[in-house]
PDB file of C-alpha atoms and ligand atoms in Angstrom:
ATOM      1  CA  MET P  12      31.961  37.749  90.584  1.00  0.00           C
ATOM      2  CA  ARG P  13      35.221  36.170  92.414  1.00  0.00           C
ATOM      3  CA  SER P  14      34.113  33.038  94.574  1.00  0.00           C
ATOM      4  CA  ASP P  15      35.242  32.950  98.248  1.00  0.00           C
ATOM      5  CA  LYS P  16      37.281  30.027  98.041  1.00  0.00           C
ATOM      6  CA  PRO P  17      40.810  30.128  99.147  1.00  0.00           C
ATOM      7  CA  ARG P  18      43.357  30.596  96.119  1.00  0.00           C
ATOM      8  CA  ASP P  19      45.994  28.212  95.252  1.00  0.00           C
ATOM      9  CA  PRO P  20      49.547  29.360  96.192  1.00  0.00           C
ATOM     10  CA  VAL P  21      50.889  28.762  92.748  1.00  0.00           C
ATOM     11  CA  ALA P  22      49.628  28.856  89.293  1.00  0.00           C
ATOM     12  CA  GLY P  23      51.073  26.337  86.177  1.00  0.00           C
ATOM     13  CA  PRO P  24      53.102  22.985  86.523  1.00  0.00           C
ATOM     14  CA  ASP P  25      56.012  22.828  88.686  1.00  0.00           C
ATOM     15  CA  ALA P  26      57.964  21.377  85.863  1.00  0.00           C
ATOM     16  CA  GLY P  27      58.215  24.755  84.137  1.00  0.00           C
ATOM     17  CA  PRO P  28      55.974  26.446  81.498  1.00  0.00           C
ATOM     18  CA  GLU P  29      53.904  24.390  79.095  1.00  0.00           C
ATOM     19  CA  PRO P  30      52.767  25.005  75.812  1.00  0.00           C
ATOM     20  CA  PRO P  31      51.242  27.645  74.647  1.00  0.00           C
ATOM     21  CA  TYR P  32      53.867  29.331  77.170  1.00  0.00           C
ATOM     22  CA  PRO P  33      56.283  31.047  76.871  1.00  0.00           C
ATOM     23  CA  VAL P  34      54.283  33.603  74.944  1.00  0.00           C
ATOM     24  CA  ARG P  35      56.550  36.577  73.929  1.00  0.00           C
ATOM     25  CA  LEU P  36      54.616  40.213  73.817  1.00  0.00           C
ATOM     26  CA  SER P  37      56.517  43.231  73.062  1.00  0.00           C
ATOM     27  CA  GLY P  38      55.655  47.098  72.514  1.00  0.00           C
ATOM     28  CA  PRO P  39      56.027  50.708  73.627  1.00  0.00           C
ATOM     29  CA  VAL P  40      54.532  51.710  77.003  1.00  0.00           C
ATOM     30  CA  ILE P  41      51.382  53.634  76.158  1.00  0.00           C
ATOM     31  CA  LYS P  42      48.845  55.530  78.321  1.00  0.00           C
ATOM     32  CA  GLY P  43      45.978  53.530  79.978  1.00  0.00           C
ATOM     33  CA  PHE P  44      42.820  54.822  81.431  1.00  0.00           C
ATOM     34  CA  GLY P  45      44.631  56.465  84.261  1.00  0.00           C
ATOM     35  CA  ARG P  46      43.249  54.489  87.219  1.00  0.00           C
ATOM     36  CA  GLY P  47      46.114  52.045  87.975  1.00  0.00           C
ATOM     37  CA  SER P  48      47.819  54.395  90.638  1.00  0.00           C
ATOM     38  CA  LYS P  49      45.070  56.753  91.045  1.00  0.00           C
ATOM     39  CA  ASP P  50      42.197  54.648  91.843  1.00  0.00           C
ATOM     40  CA  LEU P  51      43.941  51.231  92.813  1.00  0.00           C
ATOM     41  CA  GLY P  52      47.335  52.282  94.054  1.00  0.00           C
ATOM     42  CA  ILE P  53      48.782  49.712  91.527  1.00  0.00           C
ATOM     43  CA  PRO P  54      50.648  51.081  88.597  1.00  0.00           C
ATOM     44  CA  THR P  55      50.152  48.977  85.481  1.00  0.00           C
ATOM     45  CA  ALA P  56      51.960  49.652  82.142  1.00  0.00           C
ATOM     46  CA  ASN P  57      49.891  49.395  79.098  1.00  0.00           C
ATOM     47  CA  ILE P  58      51.271  48.159  75.679  1.00  0.00           C
ATOM     48  CA  PRO P  59      49.231  48.079  72.582  1.00  0.00           C
ATOM     49  CA  ALA P  60      46.621  45.273  72.387  1.00  0.00           C
ATOM     50  CA  ASP P  61      45.411  45.949  68.811  1.00  0.00           C
ATOM     51  CA  ASP P  62      46.707  43.064  67.039  1.00  0.00           C
ATOM     52  CA  LEU P  63      46.684  40.357  69.942  1.00  0.00           C
ATOM     53  CA  SER P  64      43.626  38.408  68.460  1.00  0.00           C
ATOM     54  CA  GLU P  65      45.294  37.910  65.176  1.00  0.00           C
ATOM     55  CA  LYS P  66      48.859  37.234  66.447  1.00  0.00           C
ATOM     56  CA  HIS P  67      47.892  35.360  69.822  1.00  0.00           C
ATOM     57  CA  PRO P  68      44.688  33.696  69.727  1.00  0.00           C
ATOM     58  CA  GLU P  69      45.843  31.409  72.451  1.00  0.00           C
ATOM     59  CA  LEU P  70      45.672  34.408  74.849  1.00  0.00           C
ATOM     60  CA  THR P  71      42.418  34.510  76.258  1.00  0.00           C
ATOM     61  CA  THR P  72      41.285  37.120  78.606  1.00  0.00           C
ATOM     62  CA  GLY P  73      42.509  36.734  82.187  1.00  0.00           C
ATOM     63  CA  VAL P  74      45.601  37.128  84.527  1.00  0.00           C
ATOM     64  CA  TYR P  75      49.053  35.822  83.874  1.00  0.00           C
ATOM     65  CA  TYR P  76      52.257  35.828  85.285  1.00  0.00           C
ATOM     66  CA  GLY P  77      55.727  36.220  83.450  1.00  0.00           C
ATOM     67  CA  VAL P  78      59.069  38.458  83.268  1.00  0.00           C
ATOM     68  CA  VAL P  79      59.424  41.960  81.734  1.00  0.00           C
ATOM     69  CA  ALA P  80      62.611  43.768  80.413  1.00  0.00           C
ATOM     70  CA  LEU P  81      62.642  47.468  79.794  1.00  0.00           C
ATOM     71  CA  ASP P  82      64.778  48.705  76.942  1.00  0.00           C
ATOM     72  CA  PRO P  83      67.690  50.065  78.952  1.00  0.00           C
ATOM     73  CA  THR P  84      68.592  52.851  76.261  1.00  0.00           C
ATOM     74  CA  THR P  85      65.530  54.704  77.292  1.00  0.00           C
ATOM     75  CA  TYR P  86      65.257  53.480  80.878  1.00  0.00           C
ATOM     76  CA  GLN P  87      67.683  52.764  83.387  1.00  0.00           C
ATOM     77  CA  HIS P  88      66.840  50.859  86.531  1.00  0.00           C
ATOM     78  CA  GLU P  89      68.329  51.648  89.746  1.00  0.00           C
ATOM     79  CA  THR P  90      69.066  48.278  91.719  1.00  0.00           C
ATOM     80  CA  SER P  91      68.743  47.946  95.455  1.00  0.00           C
ATOM     81  CA  GLU P  92      72.680  48.031  95.731  1.00  0.00           C
ATOM     82  CA  GLY P  93      72.552  51.482  94.434  1.00  0.00           C
ATOM     83  CA  SER P  94      74.158  50.574  91.198  1.00  0.00           C
ATOM     84  CA  THR P  95      72.517  51.157  87.686  1.00  0.00           C
ATOM     85  CA  SER P  96      71.737  48.131  85.762  1.00  0.00           C
ATOM     86  CA  THR P  97      71.531  47.955  82.095  1.00  0.00           C
ATOM     87  CA  ALA P  98      69.774  44.692  81.556  1.00  0.00           C
ATOM     88  CA  VAL P  99      67.317  44.114  84.208  1.00  0.00           C
ATOM     89  CA  VAL P 100      64.615  41.436  83.945  1.00  0.00           C
ATOM     90  CA  LEU P 101      61.777  41.671  86.515  1.00  0.00           C
ATOM     91  CA  PRO P 102      58.887  39.688  87.684  1.00  0.00           C
ATOM     92  CA  ALA P 103      55.428  40.614  86.424  1.00  0.00           C
ATOM     93  CA  VAL P 104      51.614  39.957  86.769  1.00  0.00           C
ATOM     94  CA  LEU P 105      49.418  41.217  84.222  1.00  0.00           C
ATOM     95  CA  SER P 106      46.003  41.243  83.023  1.00  0.00           C
ATOM     96  CA  ILE P 107      44.815  40.782  79.341  1.00  0.00           C
ATOM     97  CA  GLY P 108      40.929  41.757  78.981  1.00  0.00           C
ATOM     98  CA  TYR P 109      38.216  44.242  79.479  1.00  0.00           C
ATOM     99  CA  ASN P 110      38.420  45.111  83.132  1.00  0.00           C
ATOM    100  CA  PRO P 111      34.877  43.763  84.050  1.00  0.00           C
ATOM    101  CA  PHE P 112      34.964  45.833  86.997  1.00  0.00           C
ATOM    102  CA  TYR P 113      35.590  48.898  85.057  1.00  0.00           C
ATOM    103  CA  LYS P 114      33.326  47.642  82.155  1.00  0.00           C
ATOM    104  CA  ASN P 115      36.033  48.507  79.256  1.00  0.00           C
ATOM    105  CA  THR P 116      34.783  48.009  75.689  1.00  0.00           C
ATOM    106  CA  VAL P 117      38.414  47.733  74.278  1.00  0.00           C
ATOM    107  CA  ARG P 118      41.008  45.090  75.342  1.00  0.00           C
ATOM    108  CA  SER P 119      43.981  46.116  77.183  1.00  0.00           C
ATOM    109  CA  VAL P 120      47.264  44.307  78.353  1.00  0.00           C
ATOM    110  CA  GLU P 121      48.259  45.804  81.949  1.00  0.00           C
ATOM    111  CA  ILE P 122      51.514  44.876  83.343  1.00  0.00           C
ATOM    112  CA  HIS P 123      52.093  45.348  86.865  1.00  0.00           C
ATOM    113  CA  ILE P 124      56.118  44.882  87.513  1.00  0.00           C
ATOM    114  CA  MET P 125      56.958  43.539  90.895  1.00  0.00           C
ATOM    115  CA  PRO P 126      60.355  43.874  92.683  1.00  0.00           C
ATOM    116  CA  ALA P 127      63.171  41.312  91.991  1.00  0.00           C
ATOM    117  CA  LEU P 128      62.457  38.057  93.868  1.00  0.00           C
ATOM    118  CA  THR P 129      65.472  38.563  95.763  1.00  0.00           C
ATOM    119  CA  GLU P 130      64.048  41.570  97.691  1.00  0.00           C
ATOM    120  CA  PRO P 131      61.270  41.133 100.463  1.00  0.00           C
ATOM    121  CA  SER P 132      57.770  41.198  98.762  1.00  0.00           C
ATOM    122  CA  PRO P 133      55.860  44.390  99.591  1.00  0.00           C
ATOM    123  CA  THR P 134      52.438  42.596  98.934  1.00  0.00           C
ATOM    124  CA  ALA P 135      53.050  39.657 101.285  1.00  0.00           C
ATOM    125  CA  ALA P 136      50.227  38.873 103.789  1.00  0.00           C
ATOM    126  CA  GLY P 137      50.677  40.401 107.336  1.00  0.00           C
ATOM    127  CA  GLN P 138      52.673  43.432 106.351  1.00  0.00           C
ATOM    128  CA  GLU P 139      51.747  46.565 108.618  1.00  0.00           C
ATOM    129  CA  GLY P 140      49.412  49.076 107.377  1.00  0.00           C
ATOM    130  CA  GLN P 141      48.153  49.373 103.879  1.00  0.00           C
ATOM    131  CA  THR P 142      49.744  47.120 101.301  1.00  0.00           C
ATOM    132  CA  LYS P 143      52.038  49.282  98.920  1.00  0.00           C
ATOM    133  CA  PHE P 144      52.413  47.787  95.471  1.00  0.00           C
ATOM    134  CA  ASN P 145      56.043  48.393  93.660  1.00  0.00           C
ATOM    135  CA  ARG P 146      56.368  51.946  92.122  1.00  0.00           C
ATOM    136  CA  LEU P 147      59.071  52.442  89.752  1.00  0.00           C
ATOM    137  CA  PRO P 148      59.988  56.250  87.756  1.00  0.00           C
ATOM    138  CA  ASP P 149      57.778  56.358  85.163  1.00  0.00           C
ATOM    139  CA  PHE P 150      58.506  54.714  81.654  1.00  0.00           C
ATOM    140  CA  TYR P 151      56.307  56.034  79.072  1.00  0.00           C
ATOM    141  CA  LYS P 152      57.334  55.118  75.498  1.00  0.00           C
ATOM    142  CA  THR P 153      59.994  52.586  76.734  1.00  0.00           C
ATOM    143  CA  LYS P 154      60.123  49.427  74.791  1.00  0.00           C
ATOM    144  CA  LEU P 155      58.964  46.635  76.897  1.00  0.00           C
ATOM    145  CA  ASN P 156      59.582  43.006  76.333  1.00  0.00           C
ATOM    146  CA  LEU P 157      57.278  40.628  78.046  1.00  0.00           C
ATOM    147  CA  LEU P 158      57.549  36.653  78.479  1.00  0.00           C
ATOM    148  CA  ILE P 159      54.280  35.181  79.703  1.00  0.00           C
ATOM    149  CA  LEU P 160      55.175  32.097  81.478  1.00  0.00           C
ATOM    150  CA  GLY P 161      51.584  30.987  82.987  1.00  0.00           C
ATOM    151  CA  TYR P 162      48.050  31.774  83.635  1.00  0.00           C
ATOM    152  CA  ILE P 163      46.635  32.587  87.253  1.00  0.00           C
ATOM    153  CA  ARG P 164      43.077  33.328  86.913  1.00  0.00           C
ATOM    154  CA  PRO P 165      40.058  34.658  84.365  1.00  0.00           C
ATOM    155  CA  GLU P 166      39.246  38.341  85.003  1.00  0.00           C
ATOM    156  CA  PHE P 167      36.336  39.104  87.573  1.00  0.00           C
ATOM    157  CA  ASP P 168      33.981  41.786  88.581  1.00  0.00           C
ATOM    158  CA  TYR P 169      34.217  42.562  92.286  1.00  0.00           C
ATOM    159  CA  VAL P 170      31.735  43.879  94.842  1.00  0.00           C
ATOM    160  CA  SER P 171      34.071  46.642  95.606  1.00  0.00           C
ATOM    161  CA  LEU P 172      37.532  48.250  94.990  1.00  0.00           C
ATOM    162  CA  GLU P 173      39.086  46.994  97.652  1.00  0.00           C
ATOM    163  CA  ALA P 174      38.141  43.471  96.808  1.00  0.00           C
ATOM    164  CA  LEU P 175      39.783  43.990  93.475  1.00  0.00           C
ATOM    165  CA  VAL P 176      42.664  45.488  94.979  1.00  0.00           C
ATOM    166  CA  GLU P 177      43.152  42.242  97.224  1.00  0.00           C
ATOM    167  CA  ASP P 178      42.849  39.951  94.661  1.00  0.00           C
ATOM    168  CA  ILE P 179      45.551  41.555  92.671  1.00  0.00           C
ATOM    169  CA  ARG P 180      47.678  41.564  95.755  1.00  0.00           C
ATOM    170  CA  VAL P 181      47.229  37.693  95.839  1.00  0.00           C
ATOM    171  CA  ASP P 182      48.158  37.536  92.093  1.00  0.00           C
ATOM    172  CA  CYS P 183      51.279  39.215  93.018  1.00  0.00           C
ATOM    173  CA  GLU P 184      51.975  36.509  95.454  1.00  0.00           C
ATOM    174  CA  VAL P 185      50.879  33.802  93.272  1.00  0.00           C
ATOM    175  CA  ALA P 186      53.289  34.979  90.683  1.00  0.00           C
ATOM    176  CA  ARG P 187      56.189  35.587  92.953  1.00  0.00           C
ATOM    177  CA  GLU P 188      55.835  31.737  94.423  1.00  0.00           C
ATOM    178  CA  SER P 189      55.274  30.458  91.063  1.00  0.00           C
ATOM    179  CA  LEU P 190      58.420  32.184  89.795  1.00  0.00           C
ATOM    180  CA  LEU P 191      60.683  31.068  92.565  1.00  0.00           C
ATOM    181  CA  ARG P 192      60.197  27.314  91.338  1.00  0.00           C
ATOM    182  CA  GLU P 193      63.470  25.770  90.230  1.00  0.00           C
ATOM    183  CA  ALA P 194      61.911  25.462  86.843  1.00  0.00           C
ATOM    184  CA  TYR P 195      61.169  29.134  86.184  1.00  0.00           C
ATOM    185  CA  LYS P 196      64.399  30.555  87.647  1.00  0.00           C
ATOM    186  CA  CYS P 197      66.334  30.794  84.449  1.00  0.00           C
ATOM    187  CA  TYR P 198      63.627  33.188  82.908  1.00  0.00           C
ATOM    188  CA  LEU P 199      64.653  35.711  85.572  1.00  0.00           C
ATOM    189  CA  VAL P 200      68.464  35.693  84.821  1.00  0.00           C
ATOM    190  CA  ASP P 201      69.543  39.061  85.354  1.00  0.00           C
ATOM    191  CA  SER P 202      72.284  39.543  82.611  1.00  0.00           C
ATOM    192  CA  GLY P 203      72.915  42.923  84.263  1.00  0.00           C
ATOM    193  CA  LYS P 204      74.171  41.259  87.409  1.00  0.00           C
ATOM    194  CA  MET P 205      76.290  38.407  85.885  1.00  0.00           C
ATOM    195  CA  SER P 206      79.718  38.409  87.083  1.00  0.00           C
ATOM    196  CA  GLY P 207      82.642  35.804  87.557  1.00  0.00           C
ATOM    197  CA  LYS P 208      84.906  34.211  84.785  1.00  0.00           C
ATOM    198  CA  LYS P 209      83.106  34.151  81.408  1.00  0.00           C
ATOM    199  CA  GLU P 210      83.508  31.583  78.713  1.00  0.00           C
ATOM    200  CA  GLU P 211      82.968  32.358  75.127  1.00  0.00           C
ATOM    201  CA  ARG P 212      81.925  29.630  72.721  1.00  0.00           C
ATOM    202  CA  PHE P 213      80.146  29.473  69.392  1.00  0.00           C
ATOM    203  CA  VAL P 214      77.105  27.593  69.653  1.00  0.00           C
ATOM    204  CA  ASP P 215      73.695  26.711  67.812  1.00  0.00           C
ATOM    205  CA  MET P 216      70.732  28.607  68.853  1.00  0.00           C
ATOM    206  CA  SER P 217      69.326  25.566  70.987  1.00  0.00           C
ATOM    207  CA  SER P 218      68.327  26.866  74.523  1.00  0.00           C
ATOM    208  CA  HIS P 219      70.768  24.110  76.272  1.00  0.00           C
ATOM    209  CA  ILE P 220      74.400  23.768  75.668  1.00  0.00           C
ATOM    210  CA  VAL P 221      77.256  21.770  77.612  1.00  0.00           C
ATOM    211  CA  LEU P 222      80.450  23.908  78.772  1.00  0.00           C
ATOM    212  CA  ASP P 223      83.481  22.718  80.732  1.00  0.00           C
ATOM    213  CA  ALA P 224      83.698  26.093  82.066  1.00  0.00           C
ATOM    214  CA  SER P 225      84.549  26.517  85.842  1.00  0.00           C
ATOM    215  CA  SER P 226      82.484  29.602  86.350  1.00  0.00           C
ATOM    216  CA  LYS P 227      78.842  29.723  87.717  1.00  0.00           C
ATOM    217  CA  HIS P 228      77.604  31.972  84.916  1.00  0.00           C
ATOM    218  CA  ALA P 229      78.839  32.288  81.162  1.00  0.00           C
ATOM    219  CA  ARG P 230      78.456  34.175  78.298  1.00  0.00           C
ATOM    220  CA  VAL P 231      77.752  32.568  75.105  1.00  0.00           C
ATOM    221  CA  LYS P 232      78.533  33.979  71.655  1.00  0.00           C
ATOM    222  CA  MET P 233      75.939  33.352  68.967  1.00  0.00           C
ATOM    223  CA  CYS P 234      76.691  32.396  65.341  1.00  0.00           C
ATOM    224  CA  SER P 235      76.562  35.931  64.422  1.00  0.00           C
ATOM    225  CA  PRO P 236      79.493  37.660  66.070  1.00  0.00           C
ATOM    226  CA  THR P 237      77.075  40.615  66.889  1.00  0.00           C
ATOM    227  CA  LEU P 238      74.850  38.597  68.903  1.00  0.00           C
ATOM    228  CA  SER P 239      75.809  37.242  72.438  1.00  0.00           C
ATOM    229  CA  TYR P 240      73.516  35.779  74.989  1.00  0.00           C
ATOM    230  CA  ARG P 241      74.389  35.067  78.776  1.00  0.00           C
ATOM    231  CA  GLY P 242      73.115  32.059  80.861  1.00  0.00           C
ATOM    232  CA  ILE P 243      73.396  30.446  83.797  1.00  0.00           C
ATOM    233  CA  VAL P 244      74.597  27.142  84.820  1.00  0.00           C
ATOM    234  CA  THR P 245      71.746  24.949  85.716  1.00  0.00           C
ATOM    235  CA  SER P 246      73.627  21.568  86.660  1.00  0.00           C
ATOM    236  CA  THR P 247      77.397  20.435  87.232  1.00  0.00           C
ATOM    237  CA  THR P 248      79.117  17.287  86.923  1.00  0.00           C
ATOM    238  CA  SER P 249      82.757  16.718  87.718  1.00  0.00           C
ATOM    239  CA  HIS P 250      83.531  17.173  84.035  1.00  0.00           C
ATOM    240  CA  THR P 251      80.901  19.442  82.498  1.00  0.00           C
ATOM    241  CA  LYS P 252      78.321  22.138  83.435  1.00  0.00           C
ATOM    242  CA  THR P 253      75.357  22.482  81.640  1.00  0.00           C
ATOM    243  CA  LEU P 254      74.225  25.972  80.669  1.00  0.00           C
ATOM    244  CA  SER P 255      70.381  27.159  80.035  1.00  0.00           C
ATOM    245  CA  ILE P 256      70.363  30.417  78.010  1.00  0.00           C
ATOM    246  CA  GLY P 257      67.811  32.021  80.049  1.00  0.00           C
ATOM    247  CA  ASN P 258      66.737  33.962  77.209  1.00  0.00           C
ATOM    248  CA  PRO P 259      65.397  31.677  74.508  1.00  0.00           C
ATOM    249  CA  LEU P 260      62.787  34.063  73.342  1.00  0.00           C
ATOM    250  CA  GLY P 261      64.939  37.453  73.559  1.00  0.00           C
ATOM    251  CA  ILE P 262      63.468  38.746  76.921  1.00  0.00           C
ATOM    252  CA  HIS P 263      66.620  40.966  77.588  1.00  0.00           C
ATOM    253  CA  PHE P 264      68.032  43.805  75.835  1.00  0.00           C
ATOM    254  CA  LEU P 265      71.711  43.200  75.166  1.00  0.00           C
ATOM    255  CA  SER P 266      74.415  45.417  74.103  1.00  0.00           C
TER     256      SER P 266
HETATM  257  C1  FMN O  25      47.514  41.332  88.126  1.00  0.00           C
HETATM  258  C2  FMN O  25      46.149  41.944  87.695  1.00  0.00           C
HETATM  259  C3  FMN O  25      44.663  41.684  87.829  1.00  0.00           C
HETATM  260  C4  FMN O  25      43.769  42.328  87.489  1.00  0.00           C
HETATM  261  N1  FMN O  25      42.466  41.692  87.490  1.00  0.00           N
HETATM  262  C5  FMN O  25      41.295  42.319  87.164  1.00  0.00           C
HETATM  263  C6  FMN O  25      40.146  41.489  87.362  1.00  0.00           C
HETATM  264  O1  FMN O  25      40.004  40.416  87.829  1.00  0.00           O
HETATM  265  N2  FMN O  25      39.000  42.445  87.257  1.00  0.00           N
HETATM  266  C7  FMN O  25      39.161  43.992  86.599  1.00  0.00           C
HETATM  267  O2  FMN O  25      38.232  44.490  86.326  1.00  0.00           O
HETATM  268  N3  FMN O  25      40.191  44.375  86.556  1.00  0.00           N
HETATM  269  C8  FMN O  25      41.560  43.633  86.700  1.00  0.00           C
HETATM  270  N4  FMN O  25      42.601  44.110  86.463  1.00  0.00           N
HETATM  271  C9  FMN O  25      42.773  45.617  85.972  1.00  0.00           C
HETATM  272  C10 FMN O  25      42.592  46.651  86.580  1.00  0.00           C
HETATM  273  O3  FMN O  25      41.402  46.794  87.045  1.00  0.00           O
HETATM  274  C11 FMN O  25      43.480  47.946  86.071  1.00  0.00           C
HETATM  275  O4  FMN O  25      44.803  47.544  85.825  1.00  0.00           O
HETATM  276  C12 FMN O  25      42.928  49.151  86.305  1.00  0.00           C
HETATM  277  O5  FMN O  25      41.879  49.588  85.878  1.00  0.00           O
HETATM  278  C13 FMN O  25      44.069  50.073  85.780  1.00  0.00           C
HETATM  279  O6  FMN O  25      43.829  50.477  84.616  1.00  0.00           O
HETATM  280  P1  FMN O  25      44.731  51.529  83.655  1.00  0.00           P
HETATM  281  O7  FMN O  25      46.258  51.211  83.953  1.00  0.00           O
HETATM  282  O8  FMN O  25      44.186  51.332  82.135  1.00  0.00           O
HETATM  283  O9  FMN O  25      44.378  52.849  84.336  1.00  0.00           O
HETATM  284  C14 FMN O  25      43.809  43.545  87.038  1.00  0.00           C
HETATM  285  C15 FMN O  25      44.992  44.143  86.873  1.00  0.00           C
HETATM  286  C16 FMN O  25      46.276  43.466  87.144  1.00  0.00           C
HETATM  287  C17 FMN O  25      47.650  43.835  87.034  1.00  0.00           C
HETATM  288  N1  ADP O  26      55.586  48.780  88.884  1.00  0.00           N
HETATM  289  C1  ADP O  26      55.144  49.406  87.835  1.00  0.00           C
HETATM  290  N2  ADP O  26      54.576  48.806  87.155  1.00  0.00           N
HETATM  291  C2  ADP O  26      54.064  49.078  85.828  1.00  0.00           C
HETATM  292  N3  ADP O  26      54.112  50.436  85.672  1.00  0.00           N
HETATM  293  C3  ADP O  26      54.547  51.152  86.580  1.00  0.00           C
HETATM  294  C4  ADP O  26      55.183  50.684  87.772  1.00  0.00           C
HETATM  295  N4  ADP O  26      55.774  51.622  88.445  1.00  0.00           N
HETATM  296  C5  ADP O  26      55.665  52.770  87.799  1.00  0.00           C
HETATM  297  N5  ADP O  26      55.003  52.493  86.387  1.00  0.00           N
HETATM  298  C6  ADP O  26      54.563  53.630  85.560  1.00  0.00           C
HETATM  299  O1  ADP O  26      53.149  53.707  85.740  1.00  0.00           O
HETATM  300  C7  ADP O  26      52.552  53.929  84.646  1.00  0.00           C
HETATM  301  C8  ADP O  26      51.208  53.317  84.617  1.00  0.00           C
HETATM  302  O2  ADP O  26      50.558  54.102  85.608  1.00  0.00           O
HETATM  303  P1  ADP O  26      48.977  54.182  85.668  1.00  0.00           P
HETATM  304  O3  ADP O  26      48.469  54.720  87.025  1.00  0.00           O
HETATM  305  O4  ADP O  26      48.476  52.505  85.762  1.00  0.00           O
HETATM  306  O5  ADP O  26      48.500  54.820  84.427  1.00  0.00           O
HETATM  307  P2  ADP O  26      47.951  54.362  83.014  1.00  0.00           P
HETATM  308  O6  ADP O  26      46.563  54.275  82.901  1.00  0.00           O
HETATM  309  O7  ADP O  26      48.424  55.360  82.096  1.00  0.00           O
HETATM  310  O8  ADP O  26      48.514  53.117  82.755  1.00  0.00           O
HETATM  311  C9  ADP O  26      53.309  52.902  83.611  1.00  0.00           C
HETATM  312  O9  ADP O  26      53.228  53.299  82.180  1.00  0.00           O
HETATM  313  C10 ADP O  26      54.662  53.248  83.946  1.00  0.00           C
HETATM  314  O10 ADP O  26      55.377  54.440  83.439  1.00  0.00           O
END
């Protein structure tokens, strides 16, 4: 059962994800137990968990934060500016486990996708009325890429549904504050919104390269002519810019 101790506002090191993170999971969105929206008012996208113990023994049951991308060939996301983005990376909280409050007998991966960090948080404390969790148009069967960046807490049983919902609300805030830290920003690089002058260079697969580009964002062609990644400039000197390919594990779906 959860203790009454106040929760830490962030989880994981400020310097960025520490091994085993980032951990990449991927799969089609499948039906869950149908309780997320109906009982909790928190939609959670489920991806298959069958081979998790075999492929990711490091992932113990618990609550995590990370980033998510949905395959834009089957799902188009409407941005707050009204345009349709083809490659959106959004923050997420997830639970991996047996949902002790519901006493499930099979392990599930349940992902709640939050609004972009540039938008106001619907789960911030002090919001008027009941907390409204983020809701997107349904995307069952869409391929989902998830990059887990840190661990928040173990799964708990709760005295009431309201107590479970309140803890998930705080998880959303912890995830948000954790991802807003400088060392985590590169994982949320939204390639769909990148603009400005673009540089193209052939580079190796390392996650950091140096460019003498003048633009803030750059597009980088990988050795393969069909593969291209976009990155964000993380530091600038008078002569060079260091570009971090914010997609080291292929979270984006790039065309
Ligand atoms: C961030 C997050 C934290 C969660 N923490 C717990 C928990 O501590 N205990 C628990 O029983 N279920 C927890 N859950 C799981 C919810 O109970 C679950 O999402 C809900 O049962 C909906 O399941 P369904 O989508 O399969 O219907 C959590 C879910 C999320 C997204
Ligand atoms: N913010 C969101 N995060 C996750 N899934 C969402 C979100 N908004 C809408 N959905 C949709 O809601 C579905 C989950 O709803 P839910 O009521 O939890 O049912 P289920 O038990 O099938 O998972 C997801 O598969 C997805 O299609």
